[in-house]
CSV table of C-alpha atoms and ligand atoms in Angstrom, one decimal:
chain,number,residue,atom,x,y,z
A,96,MET,CA,-2.7,-20.9,-10.1
A,97,SER,CA,0.5,-22.4,-8.9
A,98,ASP,CA,3.4,-21.3,-6.7
A,99,SER,CA,7.1,-21.1,-6.4
A,100,ARG,CA,8.1,-21.4,-2.8
A,101,ILE,CA,9.0,-18.3,-0.7
A,102,LEU,CA,12.6,-18.6,-0.1
A,103,PRO,CA,14.9,-16.1,1.6
A,104,PRO,CA,15.5,-13.1,-0.6
A,105,LEU,CA,18.9,-13.9,-2.1
A,106,SER,CA,18.7,-17.6,-2.4
A,107,ARG,CA,17.6,-19.7,-5.3
A,108,ARG,CA,13.9,-19.9,-6.0
A,109,ALA,CA,12.1,-22.7,-7.8
A,110,LEU,CA,11.9,-21.6,-11.4
A,111,LEU,CA,8.5,-22.7,-12.7
A,112,THR,CA,5.8,-25.0,-11.5
A,113,GLY,CA,3.2,-23.8,-13.9
A,114,ALA,CA,0.2,-25.7,-15.3
A,115,ALA,CA,1.7,-25.8,-18.8
A,116,GLY,CA,4.5,-27.9,-17.4
A,117,ALA,CA,8.2,-27.2,-17.1
A,118,ALA,CA,9.1,-29.8,-19.7
A,119,THR,CA,7.2,-28.0,-22.5
A,120,LEU,CA,8.5,-24.6,-21.5
A,121,ALA,CA,12.1,-25.8,-21.2
A,122,THR,CA,12.1,-26.7,-24.9
A,123,LEU,CA,10.6,-23.4,-26.1
A,124,PRO,CA,12.0,-19.9,-26.1
A,125,ARG,CA,9.8,-17.6,-24.1
A,126,PHE,CA,7.4,-15.5,-26.2
A,127,ALA,CA,8.6,-17.2,-29.4
A,128,THR,CA,5.3,-16.1,-30.8
A,129,PRO,CA,2.3,-14.4,-29.2
A,130,ALA,CA,0.3,-17.7,-29.5
A,131,ILE,CA,2.9,-19.6,-27.5
A,132,ALA,CA,3.4,-16.8,-25.0
A,133,GLN,CA,-0.3,-16.8,-24.3
A,134,ALA,CA,-0.5,-20.5,-23.8
A,135,ALA,CA,2.1,-20.3,-21.0
A,136,PRO,CA,1.1,-19.3,-17.6
A,137,LEU,CA,1.5,-15.6,-16.8
A,138,ARG,CA,4.4,-15.2,-14.4
A,139,VAL,CA,3.6,-12.8,-11.5
A,140,GLY,CA,6.3,-11.7,-9.1
A,141,LEU,CA,5.0,-10.9,-5.6
A,142,MET,CA,7.7,-8.8,-3.9
A,143,LEU,CA,6.3,-8.1,-0.5
A,144,PRO,CA,7.4,-8.1,3.2
A,145,TYR,CA,6.5,-11.5,4.7
A,146,THR,CA,8.7,-10.9,7.8
A,147,GLY,CA,9.4,-7.8,10.0
A,148,THR,CA,7.1,-5.0,11.2
A,149,TYR,CA,5.2,-4.9,7.8
A,150,ALA,CA,4.8,-8.7,7.5
A,151,LYS,CA,1.0,-8.7,8.1
A,152,LEU,CA,0.6,-5.9,5.5
A,153,GLY,CA,2.4,-7.9,2.9
A,154,GLN,CA,0.4,-11.1,3.7
A,155,PHE,CA,-2.9,-9.2,3.4
A,156,ILE,CA,-1.9,-7.7,0.0
A,157,ASP,CA,-0.9,-11.2,-1.1
A,158,ASP,CA,-4.2,-12.7,0.1
A,159,GLY,CA,-6.2,-9.9,-1.5
A,160,PHE,CA,-4.5,-10.4,-4.9
A,161,ARG,CA,-5.0,-14.1,-4.8
A,162,LEU,CA,-8.6,-13.8,-3.8
A,163,ARG,CA,-9.3,-11.7,-6.9
A,164,VAL,CA,-7.4,-14.1,-9.2
A,165,GLU,CA,-9.5,-17.0,-7.7
A,166,GLN,CA,-12.6,-15.0,-8.5
A,167,LEU,CA,-11.4,-14.8,-12.0
A,168,GLY,CA,-11.2,-18.6,-12.2
A,169,GLY,CA,-7.5,-18.7,-11.3
A,170,LYS,CA,-6.6,-16.7,-14.5
A,171,LEU,CA,-5.6,-13.2,-15.6
A,172,GLY,CA,-6.4,-12.2,-19.1
A,173,GLY,CA,-7.5,-15.8,-19.7
A,174,ARG,CA,-4.1,-17.2,-18.8
A,175,ASP,CA,-3.1,-19.4,-15.9
A,176,VAL,CA,-1.0,-17.7,-13.3
A,177,THR,CA,2.3,-18.8,-11.7
A,178,PHE,CA,3.5,-16.8,-8.7
A,179,VAL,CA,7.1,-16.2,-7.7
A,180,GLN,CA,7.2,-14.8,-4.2
A,181,VAL,CA,10.1,-12.8,-2.6
A,182,ASP,CA,10.3,-11.6,0.9
A,183,ASP,CA,11.7,-8.1,0.7
A,184,GLU,CA,11.8,-7.8,4.5
A,185,SER,CA,11.2,-4.0,4.0
A,186,LYS,CA,14.9,-3.6,3.5
A,187,PRO,CA,15.9,-1.1,0.8
A,188,GLU,CA,19.5,-2.3,0.8
A,189,THR,CA,18.5,-5.7,-0.8
A,190,ALA,CA,15.7,-4.3,-2.9
A,191,THR,CA,17.6,-3.8,-6.2
A,192,ASP,CA,19.0,-7.3,-6.1
A,193,ASN,CA,15.7,-8.9,-5.3
A,194,MET,CA,13.9,-7.0,-8.1
A,195,ASN,CA,16.7,-7.8,-10.6
A,196,ARG,CA,16.4,-11.5,-9.8
A,197,LEU,CA,12.6,-11.4,-10.4
A,198,VAL,CA,13.1,-9.6,-13.7
A,199,GLY,CA,16.3,-11.2,-14.9
A,200,ARG,CA,16.4,-14.8,-13.7
A,201,ASP,CA,12.8,-15.5,-12.9
A,202,LYS,CA,11.6,-13.7,-16.0
A,203,VAL,CA,8.3,-12.5,-14.5
A,204,ASP,CA,5.8,-10.7,-16.8
A,205,VAL,CA,4.7,-8.3,-14.0
A,206,VAL,CA,5.8,-7.5,-10.5
A,207,ILE,CA,3.4,-6.6,-7.7
A,208,GLY,CA,5.2,-4.8,-4.9
A,209,THR,CA,5.7,-3.5,-2.3
A,210,VAL,CA,4.8,-2.0,1.1
A,211,HIS,CA,7.8,0.1,2.1
A,212,SER,CA,8.5,3.4,0.1
A,213,GLY,CA,12.3,2.9,0.1
A,214,VAL,CA,12.1,-0.6,-1.2
A,215,ALA,CA,9.5,0.5,-3.8
A,216,MET,CA,11.8,3.3,-5.2
A,217,ALA,CA,14.5,0.7,-5.8
A,218,MET,CA,11.9,-1.4,-7.6
A,219,VAL,CA,10.8,1.6,-9.6
A,220,LYS,CA,14.3,2.2,-10.9
A,221,VAL,CA,14.6,-1.4,-12.1
A,222,ALA,CA,11.2,-1.3,-13.6
A,223,ARG,CA,12.1,1.9,-15.5
A,224,ASP,CA,15.4,0.5,-16.7
A,225,SER,CA,14.0,-2.9,-17.8
A,226,GLY,CA,10.5,-1.9,-18.9
A,227,THR,CA,9.0,-4.5,-16.6
A,228,MET,CA,5.3,-3.9,-15.7
A,229,LEU,CA,5.1,-2.9,-12.0
A,230,ILE,CA,2.0,-2.4,-9.9
A,231,ILE,CA,2.6,-0.9,-6.5
A,232,PRO,CA,-0.1,-2.2,-4.1
A,233,ASN,CA,0.9,0.0,-1.1
A,234,ALA,CA,4.1,2.0,-0.9
A,235,GLY,CA,3.2,5.7,-1.2
A,236,ALA,CA,6.6,7.3,-2.2
A,237,ASN,CA,5.5,10.4,-3.9
A,238,ASP,CA,8.3,10.1,-6.5
A,239,ALA,CA,6.9,6.8,-7.9
A,240,THR,CA,4.1,8.7,-9.6
A,241,GLY,CA,6.1,12.0,-9.6
A,242,PRO,CA,9.5,12.5,-11.1
A,243,ALA,CA,10.0,8.7,-11.5
A,244,CYS,CA,6.6,8.1,-13.1
A,245,ALA,CA,6.6,5.8,-16.2
A,246,PRO,CA,4.1,4.2,-18.5
A,247,ASN,CA,4.8,0.7,-17.1
A,248,ILE,CA,4.3,1.8,-13.5
A,249,PHE,CA,0.9,1.9,-11.8
A,250,ARG,CA,-0.2,2.2,-8.2
A,251,THR,CA,-3.4,0.8,-6.7
A,252,SER,CA,-2.8,2.3,-3.3
A,253,PHE,CA,-2.1,6.1,-2.7
A,254,SER,CA,0.7,8.6,-2.7
A,255,ASN,CA,1.9,9.5,0.7
A,256,TRP,CA,0.8,13.1,0.1
A,257,GLN,CA,-2.8,11.9,-0.7
A,258,THR,CA,-3.7,10.2,2.6
A,259,THR,CA,-2.7,12.9,5.0
A,260,PHE,CA,-3.2,16.2,3.2
A,261,PRO,CA,-7.0,16.2,3.9
A,262,MET,CA,-6.4,15.7,7.7
A,263,GLY,CA,-4.6,19.1,7.9
A,264,LYS,CA,-7.9,20.8,7.2
A,265,VAL,CA,-10.0,18.4,9.3
A,266,MET,CA,-7.9,19.2,12.4
A,267,ALA,CA,-7.7,22.9,11.8
A,268,ASP,CA,-11.5,23.0,11.3
A,269,ALA,CA,-11.9,21.2,14.6
A,270,GLY,CA,-10.2,24.2,16.3
A,271,ILE,CA,-6.9,22.5,16.9
A,272,LYS,CA,-4.1,25.1,16.9
A,273,ASN,CA,-0.8,23.4,18.0
A,274,VAL,CA,0.3,20.0,16.9
A,275,ALA,CA,3.3,17.8,17.5
A,276,THR,CA,4.0,15.2,14.9
A,277,ILE,CA,5.7,11.8,15.3
A,278,THR,CA,6.8,9.2,12.8
A,279,TRP,CA,9.6,6.9,11.6
A,280,LYS,CA,12.4,8.8,9.8
A,281,TYR,CA,12.1,7.6,6.3
A,282,THR,CA,10.3,8.6,3.0
A,283,ALA,CA,6.8,7.6,4.0
A,284,GLY,CA,6.9,9.2,7.4
A,285,ALA,CA,8.5,12.4,6.0
A,286,GLU,CA,6.0,12.7,3.2
A,287,MET,CA,2.9,11.9,5.2
A,288,ILE,CA,3.8,14.4,7.9
A,289,GLY,CA,4.9,16.9,5.3
A,290,ALA,CA,1.5,16.8,3.5
A,291,PHE,CA,-0.5,17.0,6.7
A,292,SER,CA,1.7,20.0,7.9
A,293,GLU,CA,1.3,21.7,4.5
A,294,ASN,CA,-2.5,21.8,4.8
A,295,PHE,CA,-2.6,22.3,8.6
A,296,THR,CA,-0.4,25.4,8.5
A,297,LYS,CA,-2.2,26.7,5.4
A,298,ASN,CA,-5.4,26.6,7.5
A,299,GLY,CA,-3.9,28.5,10.4
A,300,GLY,CA,-2.4,25.6,12.5
A,301,LYS,CA,1.1,25.5,13.9
A,302,ILE,CA,3.5,22.6,14.2
A,303,VAL,CA,5.3,22.8,17.5
A,304,GLU,CA,7.7,20.0,17.0
A,305,ASP,CA,8.4,17.1,14.6
A,306,LEU,CA,9.6,14.0,16.4
A,307,THR,CA,11.1,11.0,14.7
A,308,LEU,CA,12.9,7.7,15.3
A,309,PRO,CA,14.6,5.4,12.8
A,310,PHE,CA,12.5,2.8,11.0
A,311,PRO,CA,11.6,0.2,12.3
A,312,GLN,CA,12.5,1.1,15.9
A,313,VAL,CA,9.7,1.0,18.6
A,314,GLU,CA,11.4,2.6,21.6
A,315,PHE,CA,8.8,5.4,21.9
A,316,GLN,CA,9.1,6.3,25.5
A,317,ALA,CA,11.5,9.3,25.3
A,318,LEU,CA,9.4,10.8,22.5
A,319,ILE,CA,6.1,10.3,24.4
A,320,THR,CA,7.7,12.0,27.4
A,321,ARG,CA,8.7,14.9,25.1
A,322,ILE,CA,5.1,15.1,23.9
A,323,ALA,CA,3.9,15.3,27.6
A,324,GLN,CA,6.3,18.2,28.1
A,325,LEU,CA,5.2,20.1,24.9
A,326,LYS,CA,1.5,19.8,25.8
A,327,PRO,CA,0.3,20.4,22.2
A,328,ASP,CA,-3.5,20.4,21.5
A,329,ALA,CA,-3.1,17.2,19.6
A,330,VAL,CA,-0.6,14.8,18.0
A,331,PHE,CA,-0.5,13.7,14.4
A,332,SER,CA,1.3,10.4,13.6
A,333,PHE,CA,2.3,7.9,11.0
A,334,PHE,CA,3.2,4.4,12.0
A,335,ALA,CA,2.0,1.1,10.5
A,336,GLY,CA,2.0,-2.7,11.1
A,337,GLY,CA,3.7,-4.0,14.3
A,338,GLY,CA,5.2,-0.6,15.1
A,339,ALA,CA,1.7,1.0,15.1
A,340,VAL,CA,0.4,-1.6,17.5
A,341,LYS,CA,3.1,-0.8,20.0
A,342,PHE,CA,2.9,3.0,19.5
A,343,VAL,CA,-0.9,3.2,20.2
A,344,LYS,CA,-0.6,1.0,23.2
A,345,ASP,CA,2.4,2.9,24.6
A,346,TYR,CA,0.6,6.2,24.0
A,347,ALA,CA,-2.5,5.0,25.9
A,348,ALA,CA,-0.4,3.5,28.7
A,349,ALA,CA,1.3,6.9,29.2
A,350,GLY,CA,-2.1,8.3,30.0
A,351,LEU,CA,-2.0,11.0,27.3
A,352,GLY,CA,-5.0,9.8,25.2
A,353,LYS,CA,-7.5,12.0,27.0
A,354,SER,CA,-5.5,15.2,27.4
A,355,ILE,CA,-3.6,15.2,24.1
A,356,PRO,CA,-5.7,13.4,21.4
A,357,LEU,CA,-3.9,11.2,19.0
A,358,TYR,CA,-4.6,11.5,15.3
A,359,GLY,CA,-2.9,9.7,12.4
A,360,ALA,CA,-2.8,8.5,8.9
A,361,GLY,CA,-5.2,5.6,8.7
A,362,PHE,CA,-2.4,3.1,8.6
A,363,LEU,CA,-2.1,3.7,12.3
A,364,THR,CA,-5.3,1.7,12.9
A,365,ASP,CA,-5.9,-0.3,9.7
A,366,GLY,CA,-5.0,-4.0,10.1
A,367,THR,CA,-3.7,-3.3,13.6
A,368,ILE,CA,-6.9,-2.5,15.5
A,369,GLU,CA,-7.5,-5.9,16.9
A,370,ALA,CA,-4.0,-6.1,18.4
A,371,GLN,CA,-4.4,-2.6,19.8
A,372,GLY,CA,-7.6,-3.4,21.6
A,373,GLU,CA,-9.0,-0.7,23.9
A,374,ALA,CA,-6.0,1.5,23.3
A,375,ALA,CA,-7.3,2.3,19.8
A,376,ASN,CA,-10.8,3.4,20.9
A,377,GLY,CA,-11.6,6.9,19.7
A,378,LEU,CA,-8.6,7.4,17.4
A,379,LYS,CA,-9.3,9.5,14.4
A,380,THR,CA,-7.5,9.0,11.1
A,381,THR,CA,-7.8,9.6,7.4
A,382,LEU,CA,-7.5,6.9,4.7
A,383,HIS,CA,-9.0,5.8,1.4
A,384,TYR,CA,-11.0,3.1,3.2
A,385,ALA,CA,-13.3,2.5,6.2
A,386,ASP,CA,-14.4,-0.9,7.4
A,387,ASN,CA,-18.1,-0.1,7.2
A,388,LEU,CA,-18.2,1.6,3.7
A,389,ASP,CA,-21.7,0.6,2.7
A,390,ASN,CA,-21.2,-0.2,-1.0
A,391,PRO,CA,-22.0,-3.6,-2.5
A,392,ALA,CA,-18.3,-4.0,-3.6
A,393,ASN,CA,-17.1,-3.7,-0.1
A,394,VAL,CA,-19.7,-5.9,1.4
A,395,ALA,CA,-19.0,-8.6,-1.1
A,396,PHE,CA,-15.2,-8.2,-0.7
A,397,LEU,CA,-15.3,-8.4,3.1
A,398,LYS,CA,-17.4,-11.5,2.9
A,399,ALA,CA,-15.2,-13.3,0.4
A,400,PHE,CA,-12.0,-12.3,2.2
A,401,LYS,CA,-13.3,-13.7,5.4
A,402,ALA,CA,-14.4,-16.9,3.7
A,403,LYS,CA,-10.9,-17.4,2.2
A,404,THR,CA,-8.7,-16.3,5.1
A,405,GLN,CA,-11.0,-16.3,8.2
A,406,LYS,CA,-9.8,-12.8,8.7
A,407,ASP,CA,-11.3,-9.3,8.4
A,408,GLY,CA,-10.2,-7.5,5.3
A,409,ASP,CA,-8.4,-4.2,5.6
A,410,ILE,CA,-7.0,-1.6,3.2
A,411,TYR,CA,-3.9,-3.7,2.4
A,412,ALA,CA,-6.1,-6.6,1.3
A,413,VAL,CA,-8.2,-4.1,-0.8
A,414,GLN,CA,-5.1,-2.7,-2.5
A,415,GLY,CA,-3.9,-6.2,-3.4
A,416,PHE,CA,-7.4,-7.1,-4.6
A,417,ASP,CA,-7.5,-4.0,-6.8
A,418,ALA,CA,-4.1,-4.7,-8.2
A,419,ALA,CA,-5.4,-8.0,-9.6
A,420,SER,CA,-8.5,-6.2,-10.9
A,421,LEU,CA,-6.3,-3.6,-12.7
A,422,LEU,CA,-4.1,-6.3,-14.2
A,423,GLU,CA,-7.2,-8.2,-15.4
A,424,ILE,CA,-8.4,-5.0,-17.2
A,425,GLY,CA,-5.0,-4.6,-18.9
A,426,LEU,CA,-4.5,-8.2,-19.9
A,427,GLY,CA,-8.2,-8.7,-20.7
A,428,ALA,CA,-7.9,-5.9,-23.3
A,429,VAL,CA,-5.0,-7.7,-25.1
A,430,LYS,CA,-6.4,-11.3,-24.6
A,431,GLY,CA,-3.6,-12.2,-22.3
A,432,ASP,CA,-0.7,-11.1,-24.5
A,433,ALA,CA,1.5,-9.2,-22.0
A,434,GLY,CA,3.8,-8.3,-24.9
A,435,ALA,CA,1.1,-6.0,-26.4
A,436,ARG,CA,2.3,-3.4,-23.9
A,437,ASP,CA,0.9,-0.2,-25.3
A,438,ALA,CA,-2.7,-1.4,-25.6
A,439,MET,CA,-2.4,-3.0,-22.1
A,440,ILE,CA,-1.2,0.2,-20.6
A,441,LYS,CA,-3.9,2.2,-22.4
A,442,ALA,CA,-6.6,0.0,-20.9
A,443,MET,CA,-5.2,0.2,-17.4
A,444,ALA,CA,-4.8,3.9,-17.5
A,445,ALA,CA,-8.5,4.3,-18.5
A,446,ALA,CA,-9.7,1.8,-15.9
A,447,LYS,CA,-12.7,2.7,-13.7
A,448,ILE,CA,-12.8,0.2,-10.9
A,449,ASP,CA,-15.7,-0.4,-8.6
A,450,SER,CA,-13.4,-0.9,-5.6
A,451,PRO,CA,-14.4,-1.8,-2.1
A,452,ARG,CA,-12.9,1.6,-1.2
A,453,GLY,CA,-15.4,3.4,-3.6
A,454,PRO,CA,-14.8,4.6,-7.1
A,455,LEU,CA,-11.2,4.2,-8.3
A,456,SER,CA,-9.7,5.7,-11.4
A,457,PHE,CA,-6.2,6.8,-12.3
A,458,ASN,CA,-4.5,10.1,-13.1
A,459,LYS,CA,-2.0,10.6,-15.9
A,460,ALA,CA,0.8,9.7,-13.6
A,461,HIS,CA,-1.0,6.3,-12.9
A,462,ASN,CA,-1.8,7.2,-9.3
A,463,PRO,CA,-5.3,6.6,-7.9
A,464,ILE,CA,-7.9,9.3,-7.8
A,465,GLN,CA,-10.1,8.4,-4.8
A,466,ASN,CA,-12.0,9.6,-1.8
A,467,ILE,CA,-10.2,10.1,1.5
A,468,TYR,CA,-12.4,9.3,4.5
A,469,LEU,CA,-12.3,10.5,8.1
A,470,ARG,CA,-12.7,7.5,10.3
A,471,GLU,CA,-13.0,6.9,14.0
A,472,VAL,CA,-12.2,3.7,15.9
A,473,ARG,CA,-15.5,2.5,17.4
A,474,ASN,CA,-16.3,-1.0,18.6
A,475,GLY,CA,-13.0,-2.3,17.3
A,476,ARG,CA,-13.6,-1.0,13.8
A,477,ASN,CA,-12.5,1.9,11.6
A,478,GLU,CA,-15.9,3.4,11.2
A,479,LEU,CA,-16.7,6.1,8.6
A,480,VAL,CA,-17.3,9.6,10.0
A,481,SER,CA,-17.4,11.6,6.8
A,482,ILE,CA,-15.6,12.0,3.4
A,483,ALA,CA,-12.7,14.3,4.4
A,484,GLN,CA,-12.1,15.1,0.7
A,485,SER,CA,-13.7,13.5,-2.3
A,486,ALA,CA,-11.9,12.3,-5.5
A,487,VAL,CA,-8.5,13.4,-4.2
A,488,ASP,CA,-5.9,13.6,-7.0
A,489,ASP,CA,-2.2,13.7,-6.2
A,490,PRO,CA,-0.5,16.7,-7.7
A,491,ALA,CA,2.1,14.4,-9.4
A,492,ARG,CA,4.7,17.0,-9.0
A,493,GLY,CA,7.6,16.4,-11.5
A,494,CYS,CA,5.9,13.7,-13.6
A,495,ARG,CA,6.4,14.2,-17.3
A,496,MET,CA,3.4,12.2,-18.3
A,497,THR,CA,1.0,14.8,-16.9
B,720,LIG,C1,5.3,3.3,2.9
B,720,LIG,O1,6.5,3.0,3.3
B,720,LIG,O2,5.1,3.9,1.9
B,720,LIG,C2,4.2,2.8,3.7
B,720,LIG,C3,4.4,1.7,4.6
B,720,LIG,C4,3.3,1.2,5.3
B,720,LIG,C5,2.1,1.9,5.2
B,720,LIG,C6,1.9,3.0,4.4
B,720,LIG,C7,3.0,3.4,3.7
B,720,LIG,O3,1.0,1.4,6.0
């Protein structure tokens, strides 16, 4: 493995520091013949947030991806790997330029990215136009595996619909009647709240108010005051990263935790739990992962991740790890020849991965089919309560591949 440096998004990045050597490559046209193409390192673009409210999420995806590549001897499909990293800052406004540079100037073979739904949709557009292979290791924008689905686009994470739809029934079944929702006003927030509300109201619940603030703002006070006035039976929320840490702490500090229980998409407490401390205790969320999933793949993953990073793995690390596993399945099937696109896509679409999250396969739109777990924060961990819904498949509304 080798690395280009991370530089600010729009500045020059080092071109190639691969094992095959810049001198050799400089004299050869890329992919002159399959044999030459396969001798050169595979160029992997990592377009992730390394700064901002989602910085930790991006870093864990990166760490998870690299861990898997290390386990594969530093290779994918038998080829050495060169990384080109871009900090997308979770800013949709620079996303198209960043992705165009990776594809056009840096000539990556595949892009892994990103966390933020708005940034991801800009990447999806470039991937569709250029035919570049894209694996989304987090962003849940429904459209990426809906109307904008494409053969060369895969997701190893979730659709926004998928993670929160099951919670609508869980909360209704718990006898909760009136819920206020709160989130950032952008694609992910709107779609996660939308899917929860769809299932909650279908099961007899009522949404009393939808509260929002612009991404990535964290001035929650006025909205928490509004929740206290509304006195719903419970609150359902989506926040993640640094914003989720502050929201959970502010909610607890306002003293609402006991009278108006807080629920959320699992991103509220995944990767954030340590920083939230006591404030997170007892929070119930749904996600395609729980820390104590007792399957051999998860046990081995958590151990290896800790050994590499000295940190506890979370869903973001798992999604990065699985992105590398998926790519290995695709490239392995074509002996590293990333140009053998149809065969590579066919192998990836048929992949059955023994993921730390449990069984992982893909629907025709290339979105994961996976269990969604109900978890509760206990002893500083997102512990499994039950399977909220097993083998959840996104409806992939609008995707022509289904
Ligand atoms: C998204 O923007 O799709 C998104 C961001 C952070 C998460 C989950 C989804 O934790």
